[in-house]
mmCIF file of C-alpha atoms in Angstrom:
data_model
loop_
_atom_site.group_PDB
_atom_site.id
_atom_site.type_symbol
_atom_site.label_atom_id
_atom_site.label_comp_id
_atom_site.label_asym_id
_atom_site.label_seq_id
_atom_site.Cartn_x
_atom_site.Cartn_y
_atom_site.Cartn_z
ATOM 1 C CA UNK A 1 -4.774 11.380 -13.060
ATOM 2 C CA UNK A 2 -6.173 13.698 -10.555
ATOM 3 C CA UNK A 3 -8.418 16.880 -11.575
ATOM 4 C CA UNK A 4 -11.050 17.526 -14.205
ATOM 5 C CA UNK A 5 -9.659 16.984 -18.143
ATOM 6 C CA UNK A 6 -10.630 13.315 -19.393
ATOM 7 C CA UNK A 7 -7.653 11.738 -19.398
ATOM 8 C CA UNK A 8 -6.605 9.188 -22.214
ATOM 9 C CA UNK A 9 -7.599 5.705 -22.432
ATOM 10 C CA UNK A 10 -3.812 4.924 -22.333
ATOM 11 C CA UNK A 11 -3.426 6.998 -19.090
ATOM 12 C CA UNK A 12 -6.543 5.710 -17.519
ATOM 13 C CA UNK A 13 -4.791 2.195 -18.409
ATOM 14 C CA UNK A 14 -1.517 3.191 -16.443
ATOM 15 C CA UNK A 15 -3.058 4.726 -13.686
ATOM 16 C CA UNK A 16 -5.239 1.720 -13.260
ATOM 17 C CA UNK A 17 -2.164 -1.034 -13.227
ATOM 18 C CA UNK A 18 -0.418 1.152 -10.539
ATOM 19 C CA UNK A 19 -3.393 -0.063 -7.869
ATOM 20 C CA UNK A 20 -2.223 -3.761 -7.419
ATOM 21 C CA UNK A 21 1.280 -5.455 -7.530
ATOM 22 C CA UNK A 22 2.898 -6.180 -11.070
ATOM 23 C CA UNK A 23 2.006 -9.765 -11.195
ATOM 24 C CA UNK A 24 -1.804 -9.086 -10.820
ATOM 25 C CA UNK A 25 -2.394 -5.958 -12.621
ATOM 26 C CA UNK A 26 -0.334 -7.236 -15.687
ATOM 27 C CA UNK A 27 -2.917 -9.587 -16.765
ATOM 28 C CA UNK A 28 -6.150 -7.844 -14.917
ATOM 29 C CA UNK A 29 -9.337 -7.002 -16.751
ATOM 30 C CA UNK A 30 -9.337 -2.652 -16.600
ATOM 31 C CA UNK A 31 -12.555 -0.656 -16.722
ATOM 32 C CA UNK A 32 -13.243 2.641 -16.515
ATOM 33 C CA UNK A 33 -14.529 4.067 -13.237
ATOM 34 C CA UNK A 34 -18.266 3.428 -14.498
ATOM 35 C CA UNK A 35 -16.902 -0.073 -13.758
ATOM 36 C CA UNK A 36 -18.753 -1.656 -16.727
ATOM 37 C CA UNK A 37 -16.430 0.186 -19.856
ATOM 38 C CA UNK A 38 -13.425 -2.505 -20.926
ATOM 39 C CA UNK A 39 -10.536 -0.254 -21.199
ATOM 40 C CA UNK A 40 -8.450 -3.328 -21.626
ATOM 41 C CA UNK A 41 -9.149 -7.216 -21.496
ATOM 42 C CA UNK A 42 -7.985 -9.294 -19.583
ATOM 43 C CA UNK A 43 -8.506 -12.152 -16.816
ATOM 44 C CA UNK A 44 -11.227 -12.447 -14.807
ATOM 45 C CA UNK A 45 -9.867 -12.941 -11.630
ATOM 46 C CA UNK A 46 -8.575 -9.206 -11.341
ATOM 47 C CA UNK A 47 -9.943 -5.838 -12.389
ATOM 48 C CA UNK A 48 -8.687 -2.707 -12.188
ATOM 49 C CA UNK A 49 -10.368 0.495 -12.456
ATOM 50 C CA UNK A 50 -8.689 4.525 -12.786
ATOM 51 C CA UNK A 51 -8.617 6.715 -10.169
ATOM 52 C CA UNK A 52 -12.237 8.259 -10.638
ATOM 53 C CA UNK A 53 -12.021 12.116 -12.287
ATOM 54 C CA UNK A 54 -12.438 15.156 -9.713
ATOM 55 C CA UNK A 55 -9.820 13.553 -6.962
ATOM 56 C CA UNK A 56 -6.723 15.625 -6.175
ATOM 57 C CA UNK A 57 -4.730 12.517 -5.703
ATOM 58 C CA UNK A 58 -4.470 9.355 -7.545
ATOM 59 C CA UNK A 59 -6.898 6.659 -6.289
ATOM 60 C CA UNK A 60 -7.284 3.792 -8.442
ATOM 61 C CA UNK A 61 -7.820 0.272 -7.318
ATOM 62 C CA UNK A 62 -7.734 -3.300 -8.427
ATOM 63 C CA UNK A 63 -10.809 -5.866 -7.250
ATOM 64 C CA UNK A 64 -11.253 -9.272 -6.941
ATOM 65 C CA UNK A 65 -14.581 -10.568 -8.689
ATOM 66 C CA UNK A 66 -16.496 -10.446 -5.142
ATOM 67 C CA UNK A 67 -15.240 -6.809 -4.395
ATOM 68 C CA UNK A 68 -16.211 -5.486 -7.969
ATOM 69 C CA UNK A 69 -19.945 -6.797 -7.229
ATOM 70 C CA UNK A 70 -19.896 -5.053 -3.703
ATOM 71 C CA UNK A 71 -18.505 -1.677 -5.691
ATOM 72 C CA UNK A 72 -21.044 -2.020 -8.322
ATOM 73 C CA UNK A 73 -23.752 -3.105 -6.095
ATOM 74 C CA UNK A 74 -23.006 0.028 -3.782
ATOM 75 C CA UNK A 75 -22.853 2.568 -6.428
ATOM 76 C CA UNK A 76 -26.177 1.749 -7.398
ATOM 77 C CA UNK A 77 -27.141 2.355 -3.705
ATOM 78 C CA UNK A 78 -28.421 -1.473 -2.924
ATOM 79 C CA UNK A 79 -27.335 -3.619 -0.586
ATOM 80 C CA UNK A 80 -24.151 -5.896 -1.190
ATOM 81 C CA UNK A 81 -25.107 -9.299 -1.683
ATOM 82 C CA UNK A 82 -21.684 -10.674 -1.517
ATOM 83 C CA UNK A 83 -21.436 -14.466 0.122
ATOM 84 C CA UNK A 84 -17.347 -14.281 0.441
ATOM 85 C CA UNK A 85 -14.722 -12.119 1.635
ATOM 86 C CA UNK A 86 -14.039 -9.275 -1.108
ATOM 87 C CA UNK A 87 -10.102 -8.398 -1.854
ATOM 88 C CA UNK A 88 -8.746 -4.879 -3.464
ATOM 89 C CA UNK A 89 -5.465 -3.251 -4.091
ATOM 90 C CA UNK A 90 -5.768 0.376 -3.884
ATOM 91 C CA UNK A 91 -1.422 0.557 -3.533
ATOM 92 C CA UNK A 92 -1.317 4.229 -4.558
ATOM 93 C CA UNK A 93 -3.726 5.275 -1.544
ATOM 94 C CA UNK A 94 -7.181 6.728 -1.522
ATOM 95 C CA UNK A 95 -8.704 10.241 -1.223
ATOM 96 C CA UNK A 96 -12.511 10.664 -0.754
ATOM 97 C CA UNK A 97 -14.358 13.505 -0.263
ATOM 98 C CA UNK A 98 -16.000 12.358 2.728
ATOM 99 C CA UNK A 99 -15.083 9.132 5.261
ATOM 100 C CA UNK A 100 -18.611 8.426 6.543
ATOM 101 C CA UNK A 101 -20.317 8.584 2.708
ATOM 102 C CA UNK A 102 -19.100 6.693 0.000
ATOM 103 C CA UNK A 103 -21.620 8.329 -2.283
ATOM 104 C CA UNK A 104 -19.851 12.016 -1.750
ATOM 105 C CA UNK A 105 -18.146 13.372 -4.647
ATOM 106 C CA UNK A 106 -17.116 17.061 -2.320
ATOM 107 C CA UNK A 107 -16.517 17.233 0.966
ATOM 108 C CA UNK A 108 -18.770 18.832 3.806
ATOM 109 C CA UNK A 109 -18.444 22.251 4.316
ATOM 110 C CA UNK A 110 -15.723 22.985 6.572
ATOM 111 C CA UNK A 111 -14.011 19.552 5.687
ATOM 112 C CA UNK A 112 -11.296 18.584 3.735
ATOM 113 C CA UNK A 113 -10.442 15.597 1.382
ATOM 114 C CA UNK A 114 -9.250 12.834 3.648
ATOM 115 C CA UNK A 115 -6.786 10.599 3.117
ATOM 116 C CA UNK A 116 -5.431 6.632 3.101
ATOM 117 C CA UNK A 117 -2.148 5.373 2.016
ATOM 118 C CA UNK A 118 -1.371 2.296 0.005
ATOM 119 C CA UNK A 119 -3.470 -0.654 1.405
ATOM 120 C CA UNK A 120 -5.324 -3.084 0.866
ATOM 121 C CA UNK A 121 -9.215 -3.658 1.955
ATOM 122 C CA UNK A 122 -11.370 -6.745 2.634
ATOM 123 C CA UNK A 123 -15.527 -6.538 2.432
ATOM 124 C CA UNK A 124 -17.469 -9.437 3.942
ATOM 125 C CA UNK A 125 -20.723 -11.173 3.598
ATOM 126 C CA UNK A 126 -24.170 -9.691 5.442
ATOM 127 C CA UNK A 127 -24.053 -10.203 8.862
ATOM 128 C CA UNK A 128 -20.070 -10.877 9.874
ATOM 129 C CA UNK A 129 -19.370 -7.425 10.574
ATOM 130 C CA UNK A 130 -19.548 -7.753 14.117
ATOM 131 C CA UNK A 131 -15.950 -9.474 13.741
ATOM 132 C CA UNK A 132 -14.348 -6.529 13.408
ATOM 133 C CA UNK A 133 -15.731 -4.676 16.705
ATOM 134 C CA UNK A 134 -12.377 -2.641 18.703
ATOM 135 C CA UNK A 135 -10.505 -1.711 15.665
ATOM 136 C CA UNK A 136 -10.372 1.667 15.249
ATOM 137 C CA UNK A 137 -10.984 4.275 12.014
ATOM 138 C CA UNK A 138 -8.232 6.315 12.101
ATOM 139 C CA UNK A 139 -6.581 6.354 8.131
ATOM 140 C CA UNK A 140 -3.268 8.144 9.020
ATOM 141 C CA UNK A 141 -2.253 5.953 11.860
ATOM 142 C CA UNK A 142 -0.745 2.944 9.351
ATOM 143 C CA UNK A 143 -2.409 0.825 11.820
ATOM 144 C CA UNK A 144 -5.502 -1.445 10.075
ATOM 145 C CA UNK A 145 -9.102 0.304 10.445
ATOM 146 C CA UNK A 146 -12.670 0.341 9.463
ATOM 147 C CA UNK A 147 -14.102 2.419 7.202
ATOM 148 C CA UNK A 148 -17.964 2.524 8.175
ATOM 149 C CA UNK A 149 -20.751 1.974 5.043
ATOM 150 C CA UNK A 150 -24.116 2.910 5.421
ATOM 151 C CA UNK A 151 -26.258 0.015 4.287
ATOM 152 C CA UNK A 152 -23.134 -2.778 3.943
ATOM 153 C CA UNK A 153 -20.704 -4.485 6.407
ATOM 154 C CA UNK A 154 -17.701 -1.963 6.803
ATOM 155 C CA UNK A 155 -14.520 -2.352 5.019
ATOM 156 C CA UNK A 156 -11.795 -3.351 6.295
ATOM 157 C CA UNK A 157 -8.362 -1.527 5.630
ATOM 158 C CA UNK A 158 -4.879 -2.663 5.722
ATOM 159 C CA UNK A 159 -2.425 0.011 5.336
ATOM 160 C CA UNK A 160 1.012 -1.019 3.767
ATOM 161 C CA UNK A 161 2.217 2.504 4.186
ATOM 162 C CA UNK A 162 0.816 6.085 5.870
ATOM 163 C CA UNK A 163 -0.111 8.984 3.820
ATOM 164 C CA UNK A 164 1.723 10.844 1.225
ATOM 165 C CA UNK A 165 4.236 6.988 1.567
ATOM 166 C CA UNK A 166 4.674 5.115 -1.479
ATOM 167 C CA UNK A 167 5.367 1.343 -1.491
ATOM 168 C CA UNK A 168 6.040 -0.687 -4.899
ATOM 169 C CA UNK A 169 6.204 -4.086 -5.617
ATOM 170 C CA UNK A 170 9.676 -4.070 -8.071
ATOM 171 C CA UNK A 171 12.607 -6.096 -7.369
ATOM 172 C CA UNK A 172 15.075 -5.122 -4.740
ATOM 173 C CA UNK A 173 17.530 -3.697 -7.648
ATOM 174 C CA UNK A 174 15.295 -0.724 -8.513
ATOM 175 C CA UNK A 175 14.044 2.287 -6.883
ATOM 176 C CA UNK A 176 9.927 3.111 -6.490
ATOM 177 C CA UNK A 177 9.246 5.615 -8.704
ATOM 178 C CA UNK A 178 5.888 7.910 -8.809
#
């Protein structure tokens, strides 16, 4: 789904179920990346969204109700008002424009894209943050790290795989396949 054509509502659909395993994203809510459009219904407990248009790599994810308020919430630049521990799938990795600004659609001059593998990420309520002090924020290590946010407790990343690795959740009898 990467680059600039609008992609189908059936691709944005497929893209969006490749961000968590099977059993979740089968039955997940998915909205479009203004994270309020229904692309398709579905439970409650799971929503997935496309990989958002202009990324050179796929990127979508899948969020637990309490991450999908921090997203929200942070798009519209306020501060998360979460009062739990926030879960997403992003299993087909992550590319952002820039690491230290969630808000950045391009990245600095003189910078490149950089980029996660397949993971998984935790947010947490205002003022636990300090529990994740030592670990570090390097994304191609495949070891867990934080990814700073301006205004929020940082995320917390859990790598399943490096960069440019692919991990799937099908049964041992069958091959991943992009």
């Amino acid at each position: 789904m990467a680059g600039n054509t609008e992609p189908r509502t059936e691709d944005k659909i497929k893209d969006a179920m490749r961000a968590a395993p099977a059993y979740i994203a089968e039955s997940a809510t998915v909205v479009d990346t203004d994270m309020e459009t229904v692309l398709r219904d579905g439970s409650p407990d799971w929503t997935c969204v496309p990989t958002p248009p202009g990324k050179p790599h796929p990127g979508p994810m899948c969020n637990d109700p309490t991450m999908m308020r921090w997203f929200k919430e942070l798009a519209q630049r306020k501060t998360p008002t979460i009062g739990r521990i926030g879960i997403s799938y992003m299993l087909q990795g992550e590319t952002g424009a820039d690491f230290d600004d969630p808000h950045a659609t391009q990245p600095p001059a003189g910078k490149d894209w950089y980029r996660a593998g397949p993971h998984v990420m935790f947010v947490f309520p205002k003022g636990t943050g300090h529990l994740l002090r030592g670990i570090g924020h390097d994304t191609t290590s495949g070891l867990p790290y934080i990814r700073p946010i301006p205004g929020a407790e940082p995320l917390l990343v859990v790598p399943i795989a490096k960069p440019g690795e692919q991990t799937c959740g099908c049964p041992n009898t069958c091959t991943c396949q992009g």
